[in-house]
Coordinates of C-alpha atoms and ligand atoms in Angstrom, one line a residue:
M1 CA -2.5 6.9 -3.6
C2 CA -4.0 9.3 -6.2
G3 CA -2.8 12.6 -7.7
I4 CA -4.6 15.9 -7.2
F5 CA -3.8 19.2 -9.1
G6 CA -5.5 22.5 -9.1
Y7 CA -5.0 26.1 -10.6
I8 CA -6.4 29.5 -10.0
G9 CA -5.1 32.5 -12.0
E10 CA -5.6 34.3 -15.3
K11 CA -4.7 31.5 -17.8
P12 CA -7.2 29.1 -19.4
C13 CA -6.4 26.1 -17.2
A14 CA -7.7 22.9 -18.9
S15 CA -4.4 22.1 -20.7
L16 CA -2.4 23.2 -17.7
L17 CA -4.4 20.8 -15.5
L18 CA -3.9 18.0 -18.0
E19 CA -0.1 18.6 -17.9
G20 CA -0.2 18.6 -14.1
L21 CA -1.9 15.2 -14.1
R22 CA 0.7 13.8 -16.5
R23 CA 3.3 14.7 -13.9
L24 CA 1.3 12.9 -11.2
E25 CA 0.4 9.8 -13.2
Y26 CA 2.9 7.7 -11.3
R27 CA 0.7 8.1 -8.3
G28 CA -2.3 6.4 -9.9
Y29 CA -3.4 5.8 -13.4
D30 CA -6.7 3.9 -13.7
S31 CA -8.9 6.9 -14.5
A32 CA -8.7 10.7 -14.5
G33 CA -10.8 13.8 -14.7
M34 CA -11.1 17.6 -14.2
A35 CA -13.6 20.2 -13.2
V36 CA -13.3 23.8 -14.6
L37 CA -15.4 26.9 -13.7
A38 CA -16.0 28.1 -17.2
P39 CA -17.8 30.0 -15.5
T40 CA -20.4 27.2 -15.0
L41 CA -19.1 23.9 -13.7
S42 CA -17.7 21.8 -16.5
I43 CA -16.7 18.2 -15.7
I44 CA -14.7 15.9 -18.0
K45 CA -13.7 12.4 -16.9
A46 CA -12.3 9.2 -18.5
K47 CA -11.5 5.7 -17.6
G48 CA -7.9 4.6 -18.2
Q49 CA -4.7 6.6 -18.4
I50 CA -4.5 10.4 -18.8
A51 CA -4.2 10.0 -22.5
E52 CA -7.9 9.0 -22.6
L53 CA -8.8 12.2 -20.8
A54 CA -6.7 14.2 -23.3
K55 CA -8.7 12.6 -26.1
K56 CA -11.9 13.8 -24.6
L57 CA -10.5 17.3 -24.1
K58 CA -9.7 17.6 -27.8
S59 CA -13.5 17.7 -28.5
T60 CA -14.6 19.8 -25.5
T61 CA -12.0 22.1 -23.9
P62 CA -13.5 24.2 -21.1
T63 CA -12.1 27.8 -21.1
G64 CA -12.2 28.7 -17.4
T65 CA -9.2 29.9 -15.4
I66 CA -10.1 28.0 -12.1
G67 CA -10.0 24.2 -12.1
I68 CA -9.2 21.0 -10.2
A69 CA -8.0 17.7 -11.6
H70 CA -7.4 14.1 -10.4
T71 CA -5.7 10.9 -11.5
R72 CA -7.0 7.9 -9.6
W73 CA -5.6 4.8 -7.9
A74 CA -8.8 3.0 -7.0
T75 CA -9.3 2.1 -3.4
H76 CA -13.1 1.8 -3.3
G77 CA -15.1 1.2 -6.5
E78 CA -13.9 -0.2 -9.8
P79 CA -11.7 2.0 -12.1
N80 CA -14.3 3.4 -14.5
E81 CA -15.6 6.8 -15.6
Q82 CA -18.4 7.1 -13.0
N83 CA -15.9 6.4 -10.2
A84 CA -13.3 8.8 -11.6
H85 CA -12.9 12.1 -9.8
P86 CA -14.0 14.9 -9.6
H87 CA -17.2 14.0 -7.8
T88 CA -20.0 16.5 -7.7
C89 CA -23.0 17.7 -5.7
T90 CA -25.1 18.8 -8.7
H91 CA -27.6 20.5 -6.5
E92 CA -25.1 23.0 -5.0
R93 CA -22.9 22.9 -8.2
I94 CA -19.8 21.7 -6.2
A95 CA -16.9 19.6 -7.5
V96 CA -14.3 17.8 -5.3
V97 CA -11.2 15.7 -5.9
H98 CA -9.9 13.5 -3.1
N99 CA -6.8 11.5 -2.2
G100 CA -7.1 9.2 0.8
I101 CA -9.6 6.8 2.4
I102 CA -12.8 8.0 4.1
E103 CA -13.3 5.4 6.9
N104 CA -16.8 6.4 7.9
Y105 CA -18.1 6.8 4.3
H106 CA -20.8 4.1 4.7
A107 CA -22.5 6.0 7.6
L108 CA -22.1 9.4 5.8
R109 CA -23.5 8.0 2.6
E110 CA -26.6 6.6 4.4
Y111 CA -27.1 9.9 6.2
L112 CA -26.9 11.9 3.0
K113 CA -29.2 9.6 1.1
E114 CA -31.8 10.2 3.8
K115 CA -31.3 14.0 3.2
G116 CA -32.1 13.4 -0.5
H117 CA -28.6 13.2 -2.0
H118 CA -28.3 10.8 -5.0
F119 CA -25.0 9.0 -5.4
Q120 CA -23.5 8.3 -8.9
S121 CA -20.5 6.2 -7.9
D122 CA -19.3 3.3 -5.7
T123 CA -16.5 5.4 -4.2
D124 CA -15.9 6.6 -0.6
S125 CA -14.8 10.0 -2.0
E126 CA -18.2 11.0 -3.4
V127 CA -19.6 11.5 0.1
L128 CA -17.3 14.5 0.4
A129 CA -19.0 16.3 -2.5
H130 CA -22.5 15.7 -1.1
L131 CA -21.4 16.4 2.5
I132 CA -20.0 19.8 1.5
G133 CA -23.2 20.4 -0.5
H134 CA -25.2 19.6 2.5
F135 CA -23.6 22.3 4.5
A136 CA -23.3 24.8 1.6
K137 CA -27.1 24.8 1.3
D138 CA -27.3 26.9 4.4
E139 CA -23.7 28.3 4.6
P140 CA -22.9 31.0 2.0
D141 CA -19.2 31.0 2.8
F142 CA -17.9 28.0 0.8
F143 CA -14.7 27.8 3.0
I144 CA -16.9 27.3 6.1
A145 CA -19.1 24.8 4.4
V146 CA -16.0 22.7 3.6
Q147 CA -14.7 23.1 7.2
Q148 CA -18.1 22.0 8.6
A149 CA -18.1 19.0 6.3
L150 CA -14.6 17.9 7.1
S151 CA -15.4 18.0 10.8
E152 CA -17.7 15.0 10.2
V153 CA -15.1 13.0 8.3
E154 CA -12.9 10.1 9.8
G155 CA -10.0 9.0 7.7
A156 CA -7.2 10.3 5.5
Y157 CA -7.8 13.1 2.9
G158 CA -6.2 15.6 0.7
I159 CA -8.9 17.5 -1.1
A160 CA -9.6 20.4 -3.5
A161 CA -13.1 21.8 -4.0
I162 CA -14.7 24.4 -6.2
K163 CA -18.2 25.9 -6.3
E164 CA -20.0 27.6 -9.2
G165 CA -20.1 31.3 -8.6
R166 CA -17.1 31.3 -6.2
D167 CA -13.7 32.5 -7.6
E168 CA -11.7 30.3 -5.2
I169 CA -10.4 26.8 -4.5
I170 CA -10.7 25.4 -1.0
V171 CA -8.1 22.8 -0.2
A172 CA -7.5 20.7 3.0
R173 CA -5.2 18.0 4.2
N174 CA -5.3 15.3 6.8
G175 CA -3.0 12.3 6.3
S176 CA -2.6 12.7 2.5
P177 CA 0.1 15.2 1.3
L178 CA -1.0 18.5 -0.2
I179 CA 1.3 21.3 -1.4
L180 CA 0.5 24.9 -2.5
G181 CA 2.4 26.5 -5.4
I182 CA 2.9 30.2 -5.0
G183 CA 3.0 31.8 -8.5
D184 CA 2.9 35.4 -9.7
G185 CA -0.8 36.2 -9.5
E186 CA -1.6 32.5 -9.8
Y187 CA -1.8 29.7 -7.3
F188 CA -1.5 25.9 -7.5
V189 CA -2.4 22.9 -5.3
S190 CA -0.9 19.5 -5.9
S191 CA -0.3 16.2 -4.2
D192 CA 3.4 16.7 -4.6
H193 CA 6.0 19.0 -6.1
T194 CA 6.1 17.1 -9.4
A195 CA 3.2 19.0 -11.0
I196 CA 4.1 22.4 -9.6
N197 CA 7.8 22.4 -10.6
D198 CA 7.1 23.6 -14.1
H199 CA 5.3 26.8 -12.8
T200 CA 7.0 27.9 -9.6
K201 CA 9.7 26.8 -7.2
D202 CA 7.9 28.4 -4.3
I203 CA 5.8 26.0 -2.3
I204 CA 4.0 25.6 1.0
C205 CA 3.6 22.2 2.5
L206 CA 0.3 22.0 4.3
E207 CA 0.1 20.3 7.6
D208 CA -2.6 17.8 8.8
K209 CA -5.9 19.5 9.5
D210 CA -4.9 22.7 7.5
I211 CA -7.6 24.2 5.3
A212 CA -6.7 26.8 2.8
R213 CA -8.5 29.2 0.5
L214 CA -6.8 30.1 -2.8
T215 CA -8.0 33.1 -4.8
R216 CA -6.4 35.1 -7.6
E217 CA -5.2 37.7 -5.0
G218 CA -3.6 35.2 -2.6
Y219 CA -4.2 32.5 0.0
T220 CA -5.2 32.1 3.6
I221 CA -4.5 29.0 5.7
I222 CA -6.5 28.0 8.8
D223 CA -5.0 25.4 11.2
M224 CA -6.7 22.7 13.3
H225 CA -7.5 25.2 16.0
N226 CA -9.4 27.4 13.5
K227 CA -6.7 30.0 13.7
E228 CA -5.2 31.7 10.6
I229 CA -1.6 30.7 10.4
H230 CA 1.5 31.6 8.4
R231 CA 3.3 28.6 6.8
D232 CA 6.8 29.2 5.5
V233 CA 7.3 29.3 1.7
E234 CA 10.0 26.8 0.7
K235 CA 12.0 26.6 -2.5
I236 CA 11.9 23.4 -4.5
T237 CA 15.4 22.2 -5.2
W238 CA 14.7 18.7 -6.5
D239 CA 14.4 17.8 -10.2
I240 CA 11.2 16.3 -11.5
H241 CA 12.4 12.7 -11.5
K242 CA 13.6 12.9 -8.0
I243 CA 10.3 14.4 -6.9
Q244 CA 8.3 11.5 -8.3
L245 CA 10.6 9.3 -6.2
S246 CA 10.1 11.7 -3.3
G247 CA 13.9 12.0 -3.1
H248 CA 14.5 8.2 -3.1
D249 CA 17.0 6.8 -5.7
H250 CA 14.6 4.0 -6.7
F251 CA 10.9 3.3 -6.4
M252 CA 11.8 0.0 -4.6
H253 CA 13.5 2.0 -1.9
K254 CA 10.6 4.4 -1.7
E255 CA 8.2 1.5 -1.3
I256 CA 10.3 -0.2 1.4
I257 CA 10.2 3.0 3.4
E258 CA 6.5 3.5 2.8
Q259 CA 5.6 0.3 4.7
P260 CA 4.7 1.8 8.1
E261 CA 2.0 3.7 6.2
T262 CA 1.0 0.9 3.8
V263 CA 0.7 -1.6 6.6
A264 CA -1.5 0.9 8.4
N265 CA -3.5 1.4 5.2
A266 CA -4.1 -2.3 5.1
F267 CA -5.8 -2.4 8.5
R268 CA -7.2 1.2 8.5
G269 CA -10.9 1.1 9.2
R270 CA -10.9 -2.7 9.5
L271 CA -9.6 -3.3 13.1
G272 CA -12.9 -2.8 14.9
K273 CA -12.8 -2.8 18.8
T274 CA -15.0 -5.9 18.8
A275 CA -14.4 -7.5 15.4
V276 CA -12.5 -7.2 12.2
K277 CA -14.6 -5.4 9.6
L278 CA -14.0 -7.0 6.2
D279 CA -16.8 -6.5 3.7
G280 CA -15.5 -9.4 1.6
L281 CA -15.9 -11.9 4.4
E282 CA -19.6 -11.1 4.9
E283 CA -20.1 -13.0 1.6
F284 CA -19.2 -16.2 3.3
K285 CA -21.3 -15.9 6.5
D286 CA -23.5 -18.7 5.2
F287 CA -20.6 -20.7 3.8
P288 CA -19.2 -23.0 6.5
F289 CA -15.9 -23.7 5.0
T290 CA -13.8 -26.2 6.9
R291 CA -10.6 -25.9 4.8
I292 CA -8.7 -23.2 3.0
R293 CA -6.6 -23.4 -0.1
I294 CA -4.3 -20.5 -1.1
L295 CA -3.2 -20.0 -4.7
A296 CA -0.5 -17.6 -5.8
C297 CA 2.9 -17.1 -7.4
G298 CA 6.2 -15.6 -6.4
T299 CA 6.2 -13.3 -3.4
S300 CA 2.5 -13.7 -3.1
Y301 CA 3.0 -17.4 -2.7
Y302 CA 5.4 -16.8 0.1
A303 CA 2.7 -14.6 1.7
G304 CA 0.4 -17.5 1.3
L305 CA 2.8 -19.8 3.2
I306 CA 2.6 -17.3 6.1
G307 CA -1.2 -17.3 5.7
K308 CA -1.2 -21.1 6.2
Y309 CA 0.6 -20.7 9.5
L310 CA -1.7 -17.9 10.5
F311 CA -4.9 -19.7 9.7
E312 CA -3.8 -23.0 11.3
E313 CA -2.3 -21.3 14.4
N314 CA -5.2 -18.9 15.0
A315 CA -8.3 -20.5 13.7
R316 CA -7.2 -24.2 13.5
I317 CA -8.5 -24.3 9.9
P318 CA -6.4 -26.8 7.8
T319 CA -4.8 -24.7 5.0
E320 CA -3.0 -25.8 1.9
V321 CA -0.9 -23.5 -0.3
D322 CA -0.3 -24.2 -3.9
Y323 CA 1.8 -22.6 -6.6
A324 CA -1.1 -21.5 -9.0
S325 CA 0.9 -22.8 -11.9
E326 CA 1.1 -26.3 -10.4
F327 CA -2.4 -26.3 -9.1
R328 CA -4.0 -25.5 -12.5
Y329 CA -2.2 -28.3 -14.4
R330 CA -2.8 -31.0 -11.8
N331 CA -6.1 -32.6 -11.5
P332 CA -6.6 -30.9 -8.1
I333 CA -9.0 -32.3 -5.5
L334 CA -11.1 -29.5 -4.2
S335 CA -14.0 -30.0 -1.8
S336 CA -17.1 -27.8 -1.9
D337 CA -16.5 -26.7 1.7
E338 CA -13.0 -25.4 0.9
L339 CA -12.5 -21.7 0.6
V340 CA -10.0 -20.8 -2.1
I341 CA -8.0 -17.6 -1.6
A342 CA -6.0 -16.0 -4.5
I343 CA -3.2 -13.6 -3.5
S344 CA -1.9 -11.3 -6.1
Q345 CA -0.5 -7.7 -6.1
S346 CA -1.3 -7.0 -9.8
G347 CA -4.5 -9.1 -9.9
E348 CA -3.4 -10.0 -13.5
T349 CA -1.0 -12.9 -13.0
A350 CA -2.0 -15.4 -15.7
D351 CA -1.3 -18.6 -13.6
T352 CA -3.2 -17.3 -10.6
L353 CA -6.1 -16.1 -12.7
E354 CA -6.5 -19.4 -14.5
A355 CA -6.1 -21.3 -11.2
I356 CA -9.0 -19.3 -9.7
R357 CA -11.1 -19.8 -12.8
L358 CA -10.6 -23.6 -12.3
A359 CA -11.3 -23.4 -8.6
K360 CA -14.5 -21.4 -8.9
K361 CA -16.0 -24.3 -10.8
S362 CA -16.0 -26.3 -7.5
T363 CA -16.1 -23.8 -4.6
A364 CA -16.1 -20.3 -3.4
T365 CA -13.2 -18.0 -4.1
F366 CA -11.7 -15.0 -2.3
G367 CA -9.1 -12.4 -3.4
I368 CA -6.4 -10.6 -1.6
V369 CA -5.3 -8.1 -4.2
N370 CA -3.7 -4.6 -4.5
V371 CA -5.0 -3.3 -7.9
V372 CA -8.6 -2.4 -7.5
G373 CA -10.9 -3.7 -10.3
S374 CA -8.1 -6.1 -11.6
T375 CA -9.1 -9.3 -13.3
I376 CA -8.5 -11.6 -10.3
A377 CA -10.4 -9.1 -8.1
R378 CA -13.3 -9.4 -10.4
Q379 CA -13.1 -13.1 -10.9
T380 CA -13.3 -14.0 -7.2
K381 CA -16.6 -14.1 -5.4
A382 CA -15.4 -11.6 -2.9
G383 CA -12.2 -10.2 -1.5
I384 CA -10.2 -7.5 0.3
Y385 CA -7.9 -4.9 -1.2
I386 CA -4.5 -4.4 0.5
H387 CA -4.5 -0.6 -0.2
A388 CA -0.7 -0.5 -0.7
G389 CA -1.0 2.1 -3.5
P390 CA 0.8 1.6 -6.8
E391 CA 3.8 -0.7 -6.4
I392 CA 6.1 0.4 -9.2
G393 CA 9.2 -1.5 -8.2
V394 CA 9.3 -4.9 -9.9
A395 CA 10.4 -6.5 -6.7
S396 CA 7.4 -6.7 -4.4
T397 CA 7.9 -5.2 -1.0
K398 CA 5.0 -3.1 0.4
A399 CA 2.5 -5.4 -1.3
F400 CA 4.0 -8.4 0.5
T401 CA 3.6 -6.8 3.9
G402 CA 0.1 -5.6 2.9
Q403 CA -0.8 -9.2 1.9
V404 CA 0.5 -10.6 5.2
T405 CA -1.4 -7.9 7.1
C406 CA -4.7 -8.8 5.4
L407 CA -4.1 -12.5 6.0
Y408 CA -3.6 -11.7 9.7
L409 CA -6.8 -9.7 9.7
L410 CA -8.7 -12.7 8.3
A411 CA -7.0 -15.2 10.7
I412 CA -7.8 -13.2 13.8
E413 CA -11.4 -12.6 12.7
L414 CA -11.9 -16.3 12.1
R415 CA -10.3 -17.0 15.5
R416 CA -12.5 -14.3 17.2
R417 CA -15.6 -16.2 16.1
T418 CA -14.6 -19.2 18.3
H419 CA -12.2 -17.5 20.8
P420 CA -13.5 -13.9 21.3
A421 CA -11.5 -13.4 24.5
D422 CA -8.1 -12.8 23.0
Y423 CA -9.1 -10.7 20.0
L424 CA -8.2 -7.4 21.6
S425 CA -4.6 -8.5 22.3
R426 CA -4.1 -9.6 18.8
R427 CA -5.6 -6.3 17.6
E428 CA -3.3 -4.3 19.8
E429 CA -0.2 -6.1 18.5
L430 CA -1.1 -5.3 14.9
L431 CA -1.7 -1.6 15.7
A432 CA 1.9 -1.4 17.1
I433 CA 3.5 -2.8 14.0
P434 CA 3.9 0.4 11.9
E435 CA 6.0 2.1 14.6
K436 CA 8.1 -1.1 14.9
I437 CA 8.7 -1.1 11.2
K438 CA 9.8 2.6 11.5
E439 CA 12.3 1.6 14.2
I440 CA 13.9 -1.0 11.9
L441 CA 14.0 1.5 9.1
S442 CA 15.9 3.9 11.3
H443 CA 18.8 1.4 11.3
E444 CA 19.1 1.3 7.5
E445 CA 22.6 2.6 7.6
D446 CA 23.7 -0.3 9.7
I447 CA 22.1 -2.7 7.3
K448 CA 23.7 -0.9 4.3
A449 CA 27.1 -1.4 6.0
I450 CA 26.4 -5.1 6.2
S451 CA 25.4 -5.2 2.5
K452 CA 28.8 -3.7 1.7
V453 CA 30.6 -6.7 3.3
Y454 CA 28.6 -9.3 1.3
A455 CA 27.8 -7.5 -2.0
R456 CA 30.8 -9.2 -3.7
H457 CA 29.6 -12.7 -3.1
D458 CA 27.6 -14.6 -5.8
N459 CA 25.7 -16.9 -3.5
A460 CA 23.8 -16.7 -0.3
L461 CA 21.6 -19.0 1.8
Y462 CA 18.6 -17.9 3.8
L463 CA 17.5 -20.1 6.7
G464 CA 14.5 -19.9 9.0
R465 CA 12.2 -22.2 11.0
G466 CA 8.4 -22.1 11.3
L467 CA 7.0 -18.7 10.1
N468 CA 10.6 -17.7 9.4
Y469 CA 10.9 -20.2 6.7
P470 CA 8.6 -18.4 4.2
V471 CA 10.3 -15.2 5.3
A472 CA 13.7 -16.8 4.4
L473 CA 12.2 -17.8 1.0
E474 CA 11.0 -14.2 0.4
G475 CA 14.4 -12.7 1.5
A476 CA 16.2 -15.0 -0.9
L477 CA 13.8 -14.1 -3.7
K478 CA 14.3 -10.4 -3.2
L479 CA 18.1 -10.8 -3.4
K480 CA 18.1 -13.1 -6.4
E481 CA 15.6 -10.9 -8.3
I482 CA 17.5 -7.7 -8.3
S483 CA 21.2 -8.3 -7.5
G484 CA 22.3 -11.2 -9.7
I485 CA 23.3 -13.2 -6.6
H486 CA 22.0 -16.8 -6.5
A487 CA 20.2 -16.9 -3.2
E488 CA 18.3 -19.8 -1.8
G489 CA 15.8 -20.0 1.0
Y490 CA 15.6 -23.2 3.1
P491 CA 14.1 -24.5 6.3
A492 CA 16.9 -24.2 8.8
A493 CA 16.6 -27.7 10.0
E494 CA 16.9 -29.0 6.4
M495 CA 20.3 -27.5 6.0
K496 CA 22.0 -30.7 7.1
H497 CA 20.1 -32.7 4.5
G498 CA 22.0 -31.0 1.7
P499 CA 22.8 -27.3 1.6
I500 CA 25.4 -27.7 4.4
A501 CA 27.6 -29.1 1.6
L502 CA 27.9 -25.6 0.2
I503 CA 29.0 -23.9 3.4
D504 CA 32.4 -22.3 3.4
E505 CA 33.9 -18.9 4.0
N506 CA 32.4 -17.8 0.6
M507 CA 28.8 -18.6 1.5
P508 CA 27.0 -15.9 3.5
V509 CA 24.2 -17.4 5.5
V510 CA 21.2 -15.2 6.7
F511 CA 19.5 -16.8 9.7
I512 CA 16.1 -15.4 10.8
A513 CA 16.4 -16.2 14.5
T514 CA 13.4 -14.7 16.1
G515 CA 10.7 -16.8 17.7
D516 CA 10.0 -18.9 20.8
E517 CA 12.8 -20.5 22.9
V518 CA 12.6 -23.9 21.1
N519 CA 13.0 -22.3 17.7
Y520 CA 15.7 -20.0 19.0
E521 CA 17.8 -22.9 20.5
K522 CA 17.4 -24.9 17.4
V523 CA 18.5 -22.1 15.1
L524 CA 21.5 -21.4 17.4
S525 CA 22.6 -25.0 16.8
N526 CA 22.1 -24.6 13.1
M527 CA 24.3 -21.5 13.3
A528 CA 27.0 -23.5 15.1
E529 CA 27.0 -26.0 12.3
V530 CA 27.6 -23.2 9.8
K531 CA 30.2 -21.6 12.0
A532 CA 32.1 -24.8 12.3
R533 CA 32.5 -24.8 8.5
K534 CA 33.6 -21.1 8.3
G535 CA 30.3 -19.9 7.0
K536 CA 29.6 -16.1 7.4
I537 CA 26.4 -15.5 9.4
I538 CA 24.0 -12.6 9.3
A539 CA 21.4 -13.0 12.0
I540 CA 18.0 -11.3 12.2
A541 CA 17.1 -11.5 15.9
S542 CA 14.8 -9.8 18.5
K543 CA 17.3 -10.2 21.3
N544 CA 21.1 -10.1 21.5
D545 CA 22.5 -12.7 23.8
I546 CA 26.1 -13.7 24.3
R547 CA 25.7 -17.0 22.4
L548 CA 24.3 -15.2 19.3
T549 CA 27.1 -12.7 19.5
K550 CA 29.7 -15.5 19.4
L551 CA 28.1 -17.2 16.4
A552 CA 26.9 -14.4 14.2
D553 CA 29.3 -12.1 12.2
H554 CA 26.5 -9.5 12.0
I555 CA 23.3 -9.1 14.0
I556 CA 20.3 -7.1 12.9
L557 CA 18.0 -6.5 15.8
V558 CA 14.2 -6.2 15.2
P559 CA 11.6 -5.2 17.9
K560 CA 9.8 -8.0 19.6
T561 CA 6.3 -8.9 18.5
T562 CA 4.1 -12.0 18.5
E563 CA 5.2 -15.0 16.4
C564 CA 2.3 -14.4 14.0
L565 CA 3.3 -10.8 13.3
S566 CA 7.0 -11.4 13.2
P567 CA 7.1 -11.7 9.3
L568 CA 6.1 -8.1 9.0
L569 CA 9.2 -7.1 10.9
N570 CA 11.7 -9.7 9.9
V571 CA 11.2 -9.1 6.2
I572 CA 12.2 -5.4 6.4
P573 CA 16.0 -6.0 6.9
L574 CA 15.9 -8.6 4.1
Q575 CA 14.4 -6.1 1.7
L576 CA 17.0 -3.5 2.6
L577 CA 19.9 -6.0 2.4
A578 CA 18.7 -7.0 -1.1
Y579 CA 18.2 -3.4 -2.2
H580 CA 21.6 -2.2 -1.1
M581 CA 23.5 -5.2 -2.3
A582 CA 21.9 -4.8 -5.8
V583 CA 22.8 -1.1 -5.9
L584 CA 26.4 -1.8 -4.7
R585 CA 26.6 -4.3 -7.6
G586 CA 25.6 -1.6 -10.0
K587 CA 22.1 -2.9 -10.7
N588 CA 19.0 -0.9 -11.1
P589 CA 16.6 -2.5 -8.5
D590 CA 13.6 -1.0 -10.4
R591 CA 14.5 -2.7 -13.6
P592 CA 15.7 -6.2 -12.8
Q593 CA 16.8 -8.1 -15.9
N594 CA 14.3 -10.6 -17.5
L595 CA 11.5 -9.6 -15.1
A596 CA 8.2 -7.8 -15.5
K597 CA 6.0 -6.3 -12.8
A598 CA 3.0 -8.5 -13.7
V599 CA 3.5 -11.9 -15.4
T600 CA 0.4 -11.9 -17.5
V601 CA 1.7 -14.6 -19.8
E602 CA 1.8 -18.3 -18.9
Ligands
AGP701 C1 8.1 -10.6 -6.5 O1 9.1 -9.6 -6.0 C2 8.1 -10.7 -8.0 N1 7.9 -9.5 -8.6 C3 7.1 -11.8 -8.4 O2 7.5 -13.0 -7.8 C4 5.6 -11.6 -8.1 O3 5.4 -11.7 -6.7 C5 4.8 -12.7 -8.8 O4 5.0 -12.5 -10.2 C6 3.3 -12.6 -8.5 O5 2.8 -11.4 -8.9 P1 1.3 -10.9 -8.3 O6 1.5 -10.8 -6.9 O7 1.1 -9.6 -9.0 O8 0.4 -12.0 -8.7

């Protein structure tokens, strides 16, 4: 997710653009830039946070009154100055800022190179500048040139574009939010209300496939049917802080709710009809690995435990999962035909980083990371990004489901190479997951009501079998991280080897009871053992039968899916349970005590 801001009016706009970016910095902060018509096109970009761009502006401040600006969260291409936006077509004197992912950028890039365009960056976004330039060469109306270019684009975009000699900003939206600010003789474009709030409370929210032309005299909007349309002007009523949270009380809640979109982002452009398209995997086509080792910490480690199951179940590749901190201090046995996978949201976790540095001395390494250009991403031989966008909540939620989605992509691709026949069914099941997550989220109030019953307890047990065991571990971690409740995850069958000693009416037990008949029957008998000792049971289930109703005090139903994809659904109620119990206990889920978002110390 990135931040876009633009202005057209009578005021010199450089400092105004900079302030707008500052308001949007929470959307992405690895590099920033702006383009101003002064009246020639003036571009200033900087790696790092917006303060770095501000330093550059101190020495060269363009004086124009039309400009666009961007703060970046890298999806393709390292965070550096050349990959920062705006991107330009120097031949046609065009600048563009973009938020989203251009899925067909490879093909567009090759086509434009053949037409003589020279690319400066490694990003997908840069193709937009050259594609618009390609059409603008023969089309004098800049609006139409942008329209023609976007008709060739597949993927998500929110863009703003300017052209030397044209007193206008052309903006367009498809899948990434874009808002117009309606001022008095001045107009704004922004990724969200945050940056507009200081100037005007009158906004227009563009719809997908809308293209708009902003001039000093006003604006026109064309819809997907190429018809000029009227969009209602709305009044902003939120305060700035609320806007950054998009109306949520905490970033953790926002990020839980974002998961239908972020899971889709993780597989967007990768789930080909005949194969999974993962650039990183191509690096290993000549590396016949026979084993996999996953290294990670915390939530990422639990994603790794799910990865073990996925690789062994789908591709029959023996897989071991190690806490990175344990692996690096042991004298590990690594074979040269073992693929080592590091999983990390931040890409900066010290233990995982050092474990990868150790592993790469013996064999090939692969990263599943969220932060583009992070140290772990650069240390591994290849990898894939989960495209979850900035995860600001300390408790990892959307990154976890993004990691599991990427592990699933890897597992079904490895399976496809030996069992191509059932690839399409596995592909279809994943495509259906975002809507199923939405369905679970629609029952949030029911889950919140359950949280109210158990928020006063100081202990909890999370139990699951098979793939539901790492999900139980993750659910327990979420609760203990943010609520002050001591929660423990355990294999359901192991309960009678110890934890059952703790069961009484003061011990809430969360059972994850989805899965095949064998698992289900076994979990029901574990529930009966808890019930017999007056334990309180919350069951996550995909069907509601009479026996479950008799045993569980509360049932949270999740849609059916395959065993391999069930963690993507079963974890959602656990995230919401943890979040609401923490809030009910007066905690700030975004600032859990003693915790940091990235553990960059050992
Ligand atoms: C998860 O909610 C925690 N914030 C923590 O366990 C985290 O998963 C762990 O520190 C690993 O971080 P990473 O994914 O950035 O490497």
